[in-house]
mmCIF file of C-alpha atoms and ligand atoms in Angstrom:
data_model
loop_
_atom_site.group_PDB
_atom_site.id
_atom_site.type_symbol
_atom_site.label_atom_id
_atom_site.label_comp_id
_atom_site.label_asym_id
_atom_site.label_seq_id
_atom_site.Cartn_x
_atom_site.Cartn_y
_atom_site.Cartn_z
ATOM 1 C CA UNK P 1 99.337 2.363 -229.863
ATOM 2 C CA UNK P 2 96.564 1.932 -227.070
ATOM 3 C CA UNK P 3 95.894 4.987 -225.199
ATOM 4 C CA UNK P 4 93.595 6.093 -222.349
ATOM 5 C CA UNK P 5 92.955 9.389 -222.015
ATOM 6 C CA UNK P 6 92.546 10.070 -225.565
ATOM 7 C CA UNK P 7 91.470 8.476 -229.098
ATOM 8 C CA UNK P 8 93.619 8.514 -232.302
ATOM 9 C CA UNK P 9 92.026 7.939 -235.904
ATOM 10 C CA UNK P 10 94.159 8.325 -239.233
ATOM 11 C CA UNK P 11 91.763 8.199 -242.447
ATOM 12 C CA UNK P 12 93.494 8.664 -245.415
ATOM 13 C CA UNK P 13 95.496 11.726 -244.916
ATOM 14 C CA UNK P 14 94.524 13.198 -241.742
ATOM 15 C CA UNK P 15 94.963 12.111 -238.138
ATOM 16 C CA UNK P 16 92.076 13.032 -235.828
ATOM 17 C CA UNK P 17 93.328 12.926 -232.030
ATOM 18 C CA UNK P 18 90.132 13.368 -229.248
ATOM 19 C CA UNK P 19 90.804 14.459 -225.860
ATOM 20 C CA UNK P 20 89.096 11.815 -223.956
ATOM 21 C CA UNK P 21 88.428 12.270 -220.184
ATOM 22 C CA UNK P 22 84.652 13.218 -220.341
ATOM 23 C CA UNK P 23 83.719 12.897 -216.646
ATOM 24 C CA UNK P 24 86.453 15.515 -215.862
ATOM 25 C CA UNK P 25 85.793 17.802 -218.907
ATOM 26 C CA UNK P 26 88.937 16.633 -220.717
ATOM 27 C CA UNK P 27 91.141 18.710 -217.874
ATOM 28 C CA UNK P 28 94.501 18.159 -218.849
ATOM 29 C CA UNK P 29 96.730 15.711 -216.059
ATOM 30 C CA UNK P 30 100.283 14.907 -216.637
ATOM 31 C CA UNK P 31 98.633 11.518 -218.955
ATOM 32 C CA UNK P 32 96.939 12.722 -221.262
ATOM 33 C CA UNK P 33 99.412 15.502 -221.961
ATOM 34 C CA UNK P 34 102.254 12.367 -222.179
ATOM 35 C CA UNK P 35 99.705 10.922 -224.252
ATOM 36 C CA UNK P 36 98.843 13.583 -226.691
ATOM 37 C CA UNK P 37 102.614 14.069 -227.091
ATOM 38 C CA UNK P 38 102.793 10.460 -228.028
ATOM 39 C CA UNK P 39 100.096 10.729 -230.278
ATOM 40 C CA UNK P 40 101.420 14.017 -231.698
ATOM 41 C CA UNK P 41 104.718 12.703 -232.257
ATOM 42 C CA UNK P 42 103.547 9.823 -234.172
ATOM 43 C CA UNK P 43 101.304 11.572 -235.955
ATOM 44 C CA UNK P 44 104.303 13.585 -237.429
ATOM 45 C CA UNK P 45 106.252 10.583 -237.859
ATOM 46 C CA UNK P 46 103.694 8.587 -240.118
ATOM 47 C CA UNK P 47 104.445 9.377 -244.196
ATOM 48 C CA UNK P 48 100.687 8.819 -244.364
ATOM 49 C CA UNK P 49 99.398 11.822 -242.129
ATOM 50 C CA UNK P 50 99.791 15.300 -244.020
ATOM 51 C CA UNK P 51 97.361 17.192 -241.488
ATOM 52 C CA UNK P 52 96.275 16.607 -237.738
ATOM 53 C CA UNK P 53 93.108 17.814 -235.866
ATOM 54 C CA UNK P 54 93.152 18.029 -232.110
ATOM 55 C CA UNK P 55 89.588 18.047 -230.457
ATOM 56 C CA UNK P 56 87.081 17.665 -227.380
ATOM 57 C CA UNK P 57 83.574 16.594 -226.633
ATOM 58 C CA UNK P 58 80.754 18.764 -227.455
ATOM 59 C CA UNK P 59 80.752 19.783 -224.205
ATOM 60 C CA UNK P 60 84.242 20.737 -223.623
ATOM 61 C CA UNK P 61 87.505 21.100 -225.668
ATOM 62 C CA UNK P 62 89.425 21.094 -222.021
ATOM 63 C CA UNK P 63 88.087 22.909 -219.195
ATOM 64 C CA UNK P 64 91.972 23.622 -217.791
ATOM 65 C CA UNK P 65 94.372 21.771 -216.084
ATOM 66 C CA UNK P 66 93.400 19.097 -213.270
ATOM 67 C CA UNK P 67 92.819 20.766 -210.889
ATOM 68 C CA UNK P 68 92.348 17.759 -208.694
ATOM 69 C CA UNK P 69 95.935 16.570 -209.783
ATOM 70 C CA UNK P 70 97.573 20.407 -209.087
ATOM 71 C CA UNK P 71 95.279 21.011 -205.586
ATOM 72 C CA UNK P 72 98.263 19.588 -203.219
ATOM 73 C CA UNK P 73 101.411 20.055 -205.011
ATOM 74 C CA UNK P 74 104.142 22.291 -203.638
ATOM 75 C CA UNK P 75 106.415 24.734 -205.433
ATOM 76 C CA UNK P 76 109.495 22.533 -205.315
ATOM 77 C CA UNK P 77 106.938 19.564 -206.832
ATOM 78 C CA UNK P 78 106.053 22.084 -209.238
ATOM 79 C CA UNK P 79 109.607 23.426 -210.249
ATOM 80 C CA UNK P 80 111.407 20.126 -210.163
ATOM 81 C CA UNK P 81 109.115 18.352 -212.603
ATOM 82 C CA UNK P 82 108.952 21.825 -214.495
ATOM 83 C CA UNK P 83 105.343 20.635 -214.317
ATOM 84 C CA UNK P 84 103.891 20.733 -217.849
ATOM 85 C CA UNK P 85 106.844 22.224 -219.391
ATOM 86 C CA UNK P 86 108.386 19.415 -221.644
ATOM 87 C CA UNK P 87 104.245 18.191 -222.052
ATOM 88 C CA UNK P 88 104.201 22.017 -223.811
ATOM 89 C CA UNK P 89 107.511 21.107 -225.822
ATOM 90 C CA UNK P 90 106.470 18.175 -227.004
ATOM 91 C CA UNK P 91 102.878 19.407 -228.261
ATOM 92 C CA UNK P 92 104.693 22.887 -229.697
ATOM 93 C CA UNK P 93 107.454 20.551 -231.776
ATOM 94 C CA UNK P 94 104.941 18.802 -233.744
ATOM 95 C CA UNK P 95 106.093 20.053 -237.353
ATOM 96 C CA UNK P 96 102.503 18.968 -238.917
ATOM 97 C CA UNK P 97 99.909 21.302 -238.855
ATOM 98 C CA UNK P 98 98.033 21.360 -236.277
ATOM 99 C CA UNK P 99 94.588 22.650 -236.591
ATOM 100 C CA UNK P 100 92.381 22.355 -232.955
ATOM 101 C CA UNK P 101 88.588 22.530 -233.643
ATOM 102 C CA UNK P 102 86.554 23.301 -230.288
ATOM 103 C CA UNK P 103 83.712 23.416 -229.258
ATOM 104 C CA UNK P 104 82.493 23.854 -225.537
ATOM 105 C CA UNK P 105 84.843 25.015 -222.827
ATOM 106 C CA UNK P 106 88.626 25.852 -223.448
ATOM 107 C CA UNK P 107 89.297 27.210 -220.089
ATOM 108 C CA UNK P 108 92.825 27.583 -218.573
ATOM 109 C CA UNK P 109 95.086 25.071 -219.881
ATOM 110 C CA UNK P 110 92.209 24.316 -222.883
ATOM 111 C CA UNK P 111 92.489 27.858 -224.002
ATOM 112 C CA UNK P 112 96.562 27.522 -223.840
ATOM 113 C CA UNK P 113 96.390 23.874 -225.571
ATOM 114 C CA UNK P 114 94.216 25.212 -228.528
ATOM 115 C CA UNK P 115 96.598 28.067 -228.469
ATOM 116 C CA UNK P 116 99.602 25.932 -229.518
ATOM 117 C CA UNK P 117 98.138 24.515 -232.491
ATOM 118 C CA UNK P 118 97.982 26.112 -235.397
ATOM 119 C CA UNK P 119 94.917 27.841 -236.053
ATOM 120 C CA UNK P 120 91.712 26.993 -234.103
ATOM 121 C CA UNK P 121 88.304 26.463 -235.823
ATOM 122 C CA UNK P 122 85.694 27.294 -233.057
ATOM 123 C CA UNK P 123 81.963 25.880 -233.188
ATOM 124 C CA UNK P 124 79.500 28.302 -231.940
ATOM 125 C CA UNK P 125 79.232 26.894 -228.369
ATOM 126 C CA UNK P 126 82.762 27.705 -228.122
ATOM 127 C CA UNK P 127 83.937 29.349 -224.867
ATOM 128 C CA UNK P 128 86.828 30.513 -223.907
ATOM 129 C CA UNK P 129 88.715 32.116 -220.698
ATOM 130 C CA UNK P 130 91.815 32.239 -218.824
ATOM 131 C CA UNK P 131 90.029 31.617 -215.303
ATOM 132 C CA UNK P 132 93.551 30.673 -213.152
ATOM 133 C CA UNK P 133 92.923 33.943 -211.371
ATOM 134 C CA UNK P 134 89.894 32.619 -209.494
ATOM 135 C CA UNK P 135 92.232 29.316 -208.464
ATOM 136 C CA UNK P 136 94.359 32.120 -206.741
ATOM 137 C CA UNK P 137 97.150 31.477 -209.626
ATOM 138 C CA UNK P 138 97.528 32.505 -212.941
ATOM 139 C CA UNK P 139 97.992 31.287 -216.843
ATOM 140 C CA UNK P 140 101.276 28.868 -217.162
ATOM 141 C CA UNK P 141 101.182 27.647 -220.623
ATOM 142 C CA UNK P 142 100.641 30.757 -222.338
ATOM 143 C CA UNK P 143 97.586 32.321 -221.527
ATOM 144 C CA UNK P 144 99.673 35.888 -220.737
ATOM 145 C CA UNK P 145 102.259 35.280 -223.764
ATOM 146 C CA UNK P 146 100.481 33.805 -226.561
ATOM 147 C CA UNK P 147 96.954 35.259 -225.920
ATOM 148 C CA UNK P 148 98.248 38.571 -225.235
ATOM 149 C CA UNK P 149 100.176 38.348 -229.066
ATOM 150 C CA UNK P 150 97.142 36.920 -230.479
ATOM 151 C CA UNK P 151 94.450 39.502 -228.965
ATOM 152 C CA UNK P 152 96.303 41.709 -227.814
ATOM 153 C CA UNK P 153 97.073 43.573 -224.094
ATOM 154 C CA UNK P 154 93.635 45.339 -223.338
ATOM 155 C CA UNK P 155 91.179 41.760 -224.065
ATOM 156 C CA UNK P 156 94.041 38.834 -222.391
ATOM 157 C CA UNK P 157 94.549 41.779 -219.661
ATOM 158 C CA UNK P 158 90.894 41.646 -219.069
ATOM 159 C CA UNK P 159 90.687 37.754 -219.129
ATOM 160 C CA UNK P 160 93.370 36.973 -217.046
ATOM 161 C CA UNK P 161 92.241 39.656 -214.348
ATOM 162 C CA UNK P 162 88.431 38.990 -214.452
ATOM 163 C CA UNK P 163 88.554 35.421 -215.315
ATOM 164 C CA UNK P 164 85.594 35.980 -217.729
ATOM 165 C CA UNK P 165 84.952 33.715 -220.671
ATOM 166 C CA UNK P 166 84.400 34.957 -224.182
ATOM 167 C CA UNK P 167 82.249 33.369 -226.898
ATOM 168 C CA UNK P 168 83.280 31.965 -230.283
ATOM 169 C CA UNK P 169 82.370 35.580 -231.886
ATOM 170 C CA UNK P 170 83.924 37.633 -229.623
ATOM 171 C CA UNK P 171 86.891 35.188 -230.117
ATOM 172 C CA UNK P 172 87.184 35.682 -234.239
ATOM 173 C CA UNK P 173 86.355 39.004 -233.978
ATOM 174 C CA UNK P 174 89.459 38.983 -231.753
ATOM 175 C CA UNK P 175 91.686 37.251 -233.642
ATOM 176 C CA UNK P 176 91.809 34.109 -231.268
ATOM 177 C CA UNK P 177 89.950 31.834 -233.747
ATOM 178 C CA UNK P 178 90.721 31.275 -237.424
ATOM 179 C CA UNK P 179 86.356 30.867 -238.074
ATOM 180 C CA UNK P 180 83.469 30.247 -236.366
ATOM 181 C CA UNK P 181 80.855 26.996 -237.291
ATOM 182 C CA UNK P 182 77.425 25.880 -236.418
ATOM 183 C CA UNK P 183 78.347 23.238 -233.612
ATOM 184 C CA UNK P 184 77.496 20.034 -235.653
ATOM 185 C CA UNK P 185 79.496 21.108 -238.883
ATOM 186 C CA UNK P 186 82.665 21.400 -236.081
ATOM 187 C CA UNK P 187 84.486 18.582 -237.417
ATOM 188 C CA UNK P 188 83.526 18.731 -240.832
ATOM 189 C CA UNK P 189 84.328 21.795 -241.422
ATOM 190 C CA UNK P 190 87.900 20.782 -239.322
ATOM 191 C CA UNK P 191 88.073 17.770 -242.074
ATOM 192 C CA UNK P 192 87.547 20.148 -245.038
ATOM 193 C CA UNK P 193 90.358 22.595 -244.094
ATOM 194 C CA UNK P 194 92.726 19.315 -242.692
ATOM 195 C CA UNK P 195 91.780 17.694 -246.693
ATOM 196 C CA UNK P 196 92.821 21.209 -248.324
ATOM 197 C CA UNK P 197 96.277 21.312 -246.399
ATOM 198 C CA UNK P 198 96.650 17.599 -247.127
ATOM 199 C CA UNK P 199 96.749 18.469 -250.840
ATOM 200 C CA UNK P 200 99.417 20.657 -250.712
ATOM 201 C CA UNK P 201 103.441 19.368 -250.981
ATOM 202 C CA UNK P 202 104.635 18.605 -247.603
ATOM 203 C CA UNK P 203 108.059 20.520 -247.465
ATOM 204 C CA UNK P 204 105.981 24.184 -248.497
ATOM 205 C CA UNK P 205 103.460 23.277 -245.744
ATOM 206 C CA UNK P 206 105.966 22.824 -243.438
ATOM 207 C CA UNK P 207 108.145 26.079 -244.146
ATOM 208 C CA UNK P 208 104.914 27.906 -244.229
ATOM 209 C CA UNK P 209 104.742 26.602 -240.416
ATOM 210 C CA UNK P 210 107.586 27.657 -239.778
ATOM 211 C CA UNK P 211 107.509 30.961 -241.088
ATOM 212 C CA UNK P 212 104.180 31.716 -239.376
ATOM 213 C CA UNK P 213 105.869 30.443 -235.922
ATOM 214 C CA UNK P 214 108.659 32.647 -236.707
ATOM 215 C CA UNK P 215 106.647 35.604 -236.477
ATOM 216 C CA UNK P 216 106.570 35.445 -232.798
ATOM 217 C CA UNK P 217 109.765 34.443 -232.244
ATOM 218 C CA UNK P 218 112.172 37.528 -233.771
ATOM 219 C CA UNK P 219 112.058 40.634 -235.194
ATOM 220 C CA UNK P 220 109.967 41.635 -238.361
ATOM 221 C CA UNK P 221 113.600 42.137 -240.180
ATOM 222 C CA UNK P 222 114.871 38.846 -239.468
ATOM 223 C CA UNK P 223 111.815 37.079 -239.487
ATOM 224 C CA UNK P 224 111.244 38.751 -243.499
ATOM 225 C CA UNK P 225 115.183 37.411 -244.332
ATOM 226 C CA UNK P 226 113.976 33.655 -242.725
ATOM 227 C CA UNK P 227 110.628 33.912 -244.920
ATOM 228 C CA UNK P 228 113.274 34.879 -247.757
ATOM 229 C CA UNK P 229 115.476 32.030 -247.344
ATOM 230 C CA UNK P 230 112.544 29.503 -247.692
ATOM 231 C CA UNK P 231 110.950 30.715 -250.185
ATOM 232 C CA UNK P 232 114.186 30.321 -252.421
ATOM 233 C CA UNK P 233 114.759 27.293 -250.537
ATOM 234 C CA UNK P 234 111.964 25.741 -252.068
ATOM 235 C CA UNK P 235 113.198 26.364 -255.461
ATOM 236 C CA UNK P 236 115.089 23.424 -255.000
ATOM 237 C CA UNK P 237 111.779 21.230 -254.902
ATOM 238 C CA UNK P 238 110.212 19.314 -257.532
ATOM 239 C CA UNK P 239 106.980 20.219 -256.251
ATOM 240 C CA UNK P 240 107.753 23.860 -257.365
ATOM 241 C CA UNK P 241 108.602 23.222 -260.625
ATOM 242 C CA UNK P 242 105.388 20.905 -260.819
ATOM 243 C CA UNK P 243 103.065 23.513 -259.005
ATOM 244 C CA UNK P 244 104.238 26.314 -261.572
ATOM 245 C CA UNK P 245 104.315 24.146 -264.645
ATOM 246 C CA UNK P 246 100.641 22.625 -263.282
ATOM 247 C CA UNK P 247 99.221 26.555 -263.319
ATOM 248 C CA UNK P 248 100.432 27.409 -266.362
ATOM 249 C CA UNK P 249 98.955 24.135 -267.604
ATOM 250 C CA UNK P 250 95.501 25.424 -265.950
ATOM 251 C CA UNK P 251 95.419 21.820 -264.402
ATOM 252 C CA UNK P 252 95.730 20.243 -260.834
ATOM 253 C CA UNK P 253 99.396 20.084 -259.465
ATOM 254 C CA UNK P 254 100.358 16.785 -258.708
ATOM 255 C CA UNK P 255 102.572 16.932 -255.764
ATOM 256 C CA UNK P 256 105.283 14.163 -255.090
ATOM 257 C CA UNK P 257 106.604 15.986 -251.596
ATOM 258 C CA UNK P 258 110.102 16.044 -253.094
HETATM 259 N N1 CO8 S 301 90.223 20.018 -213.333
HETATM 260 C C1 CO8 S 301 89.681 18.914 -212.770
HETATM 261 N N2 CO8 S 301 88.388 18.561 -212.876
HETATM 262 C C2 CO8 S 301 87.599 19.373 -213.598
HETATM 263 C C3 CO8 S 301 88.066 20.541 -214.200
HETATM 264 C C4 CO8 S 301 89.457 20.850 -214.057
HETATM 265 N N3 CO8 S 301 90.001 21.928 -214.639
HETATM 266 N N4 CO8 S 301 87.030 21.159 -214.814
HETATM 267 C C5 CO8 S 301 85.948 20.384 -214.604
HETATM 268 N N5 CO8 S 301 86.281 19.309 -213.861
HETATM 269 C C6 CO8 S 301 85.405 18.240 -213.390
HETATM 270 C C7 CO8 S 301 84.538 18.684 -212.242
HETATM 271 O O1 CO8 S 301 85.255 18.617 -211.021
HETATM 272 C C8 CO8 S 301 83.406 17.703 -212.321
HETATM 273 O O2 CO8 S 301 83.829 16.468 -211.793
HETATM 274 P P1 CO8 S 301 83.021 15.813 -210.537
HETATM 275 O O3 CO8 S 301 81.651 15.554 -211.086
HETATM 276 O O4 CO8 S 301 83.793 14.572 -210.237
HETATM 277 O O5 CO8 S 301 83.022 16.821 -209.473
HETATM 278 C C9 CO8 S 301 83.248 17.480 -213.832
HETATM 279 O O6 CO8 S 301 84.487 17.890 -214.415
HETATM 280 C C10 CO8 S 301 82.137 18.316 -214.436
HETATM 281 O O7 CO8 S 301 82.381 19.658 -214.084
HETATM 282 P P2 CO8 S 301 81.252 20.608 -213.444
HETATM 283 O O8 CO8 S 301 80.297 19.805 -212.635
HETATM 284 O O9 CO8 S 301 81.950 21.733 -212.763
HETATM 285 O O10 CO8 S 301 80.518 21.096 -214.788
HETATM 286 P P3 CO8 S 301 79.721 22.452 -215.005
HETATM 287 O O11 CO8 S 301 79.039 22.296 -216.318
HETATM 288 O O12 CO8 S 301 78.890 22.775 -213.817
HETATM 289 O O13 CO8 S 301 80.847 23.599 -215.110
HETATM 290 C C11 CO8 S 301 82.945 24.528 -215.881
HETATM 291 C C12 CO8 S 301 81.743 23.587 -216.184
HETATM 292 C C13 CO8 S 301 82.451 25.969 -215.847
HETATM 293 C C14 CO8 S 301 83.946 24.353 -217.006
HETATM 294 C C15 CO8 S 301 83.556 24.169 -214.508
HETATM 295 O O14 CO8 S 301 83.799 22.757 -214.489
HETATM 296 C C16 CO8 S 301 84.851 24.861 -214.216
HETATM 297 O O15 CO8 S 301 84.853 26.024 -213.852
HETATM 298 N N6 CO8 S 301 86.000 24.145 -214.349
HETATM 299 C C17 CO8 S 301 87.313 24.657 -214.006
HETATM 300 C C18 CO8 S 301 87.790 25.663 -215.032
HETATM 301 C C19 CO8 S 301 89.151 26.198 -214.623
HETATM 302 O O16 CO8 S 301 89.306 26.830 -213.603
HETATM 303 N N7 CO8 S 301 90.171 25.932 -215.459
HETATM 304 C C20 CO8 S 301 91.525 26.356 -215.182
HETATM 305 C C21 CO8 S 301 92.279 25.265 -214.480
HETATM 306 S S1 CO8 S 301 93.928 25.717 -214.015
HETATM 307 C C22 CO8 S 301 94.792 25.660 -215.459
HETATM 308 O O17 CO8 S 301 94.281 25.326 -216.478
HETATM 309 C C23 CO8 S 301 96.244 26.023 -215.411
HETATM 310 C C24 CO8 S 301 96.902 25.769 -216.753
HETATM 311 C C25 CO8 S 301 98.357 26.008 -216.692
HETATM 312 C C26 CO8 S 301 99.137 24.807 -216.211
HETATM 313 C C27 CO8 S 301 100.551 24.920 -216.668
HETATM 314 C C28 CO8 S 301 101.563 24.542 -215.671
HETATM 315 C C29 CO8 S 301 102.962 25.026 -216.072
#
């Protein structure tokens, strides 16, 4: 499919999506965010994708929301389109993983967007903030929720109030980013991990998804019993029997994703 706002590659196992508005920074308008849930959706669709990478320009993984495309709207324009709202669904549902290397700016609706993949893997120039406050607003896709589980209350207190950015080592040392790269190994180093999870049998990587996700959703007693459930769930795979029978056999599992 031919898309606009941003550029879709699939080699061999992984699909590579690039946010592509680069005279606006890659801000995020109700397109691109149709788009990328297009994209997303296909992505998860296609037998041959097993991983997918969401990134920027060197310049900027998204610096926010348009603001040009918010500036005039009203609050029933806002609340009647639930404005972003089923864009955020449709990115969240992707049952893939997701892995979102930045570099540059993830500001606002960036920071929130790399927030909803999986893990993020940050280059150096990496920089990110929850600046709403200075728009007179605040966060709206997640930027008080999801930062404020990942970094907890005192840091996503302080960037939501102050609007300040924070680098890519202030942001692993927080727990915001997975690891931090030299800027021109970004993608590569994106591609190695994406290759890795490619190798592994589908169904696991997807309960493992799960499971992680379902950390933040319940409590730790019910989210242990879920964990539980699919980890003798997956005793009904092939691929267990193979991956135990391939380590015993000290060589390389074969996976059949069955
Ligand atoms: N929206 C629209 N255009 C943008 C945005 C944006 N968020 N960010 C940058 N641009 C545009 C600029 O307007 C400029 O375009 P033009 O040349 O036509 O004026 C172009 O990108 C380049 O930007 P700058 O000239 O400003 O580049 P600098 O290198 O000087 O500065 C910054 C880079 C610091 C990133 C600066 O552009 C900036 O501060 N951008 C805005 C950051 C921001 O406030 N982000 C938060 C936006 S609000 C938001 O994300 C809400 C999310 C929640 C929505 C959910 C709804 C439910």
């Amino acid at each position: 499919m031919a898309y606009e706002t941003i550029i879709v590659e699939v080699e061999d196992h992984v699909a590579t999506i690039k946010l592509n508005r680069p005279d606006a920074l890659n801000a995020l308008n109700s397109h691109l965010l149709r788009e990328l849930g297009t994209a997303l959706a296909e992505a998860d669709r296609n037998d041959k994708v097993r991983c997918i990478i969401l990134t920027g320009s060197a310049k900027a993984f998204a610096a926010g929301a348009d603001i040009k495309e918010m500036s005039e709207k009203s609050y029933v324009d806002m609340f009647l389109s639930d404005f972003f709202g089923g864009e955020g669904r449709a990115i969240t549902s992707t049952r893939k993983p997701v892995i979102a290397a930045v570099a540059g700016y993830a500001l606002g609706g960036g920071c929130e967007l790399a927030m909803m993949c999986d893990f993020i893997i940050a280059a150096d120039t990496a920089k990110f903030g929850q600046p709403e406050i200075n728009l007179g607003v605040i966060a709206g896709l997640g930027g008080t929720q999801r930062l404020t589980r990942f970094i907890g209350k005192s840091k996503a207190m302080d960037m939501n109030l102050t609007g300040r950015f924070m680098d890519a080592e202030e942001a692993e040392r927080s727990g915001l980013v997975s690891r931090v790269v030299p800027a021109k190994k970004l993608m590569e180093e994106a591609r190695a991990a994406a290759d890795k999870i490619a190798e592994k049998s589908i169904p696991s990587t997807m309960a493992a998804k799960e499971a992680v996700n379902r950390a933040y959703e319940t409590t730790l007693s019910e989210g242990l019993l879920f964990e539980r459930r699919l980890f003798h769930a997956l005793f009904a795979t092939e691929d267990q029997k193979e991956g135990m029978a391939a380590f015993m056999e000290k060589r390389t599992a074969q996976f059949r994703d069955r």
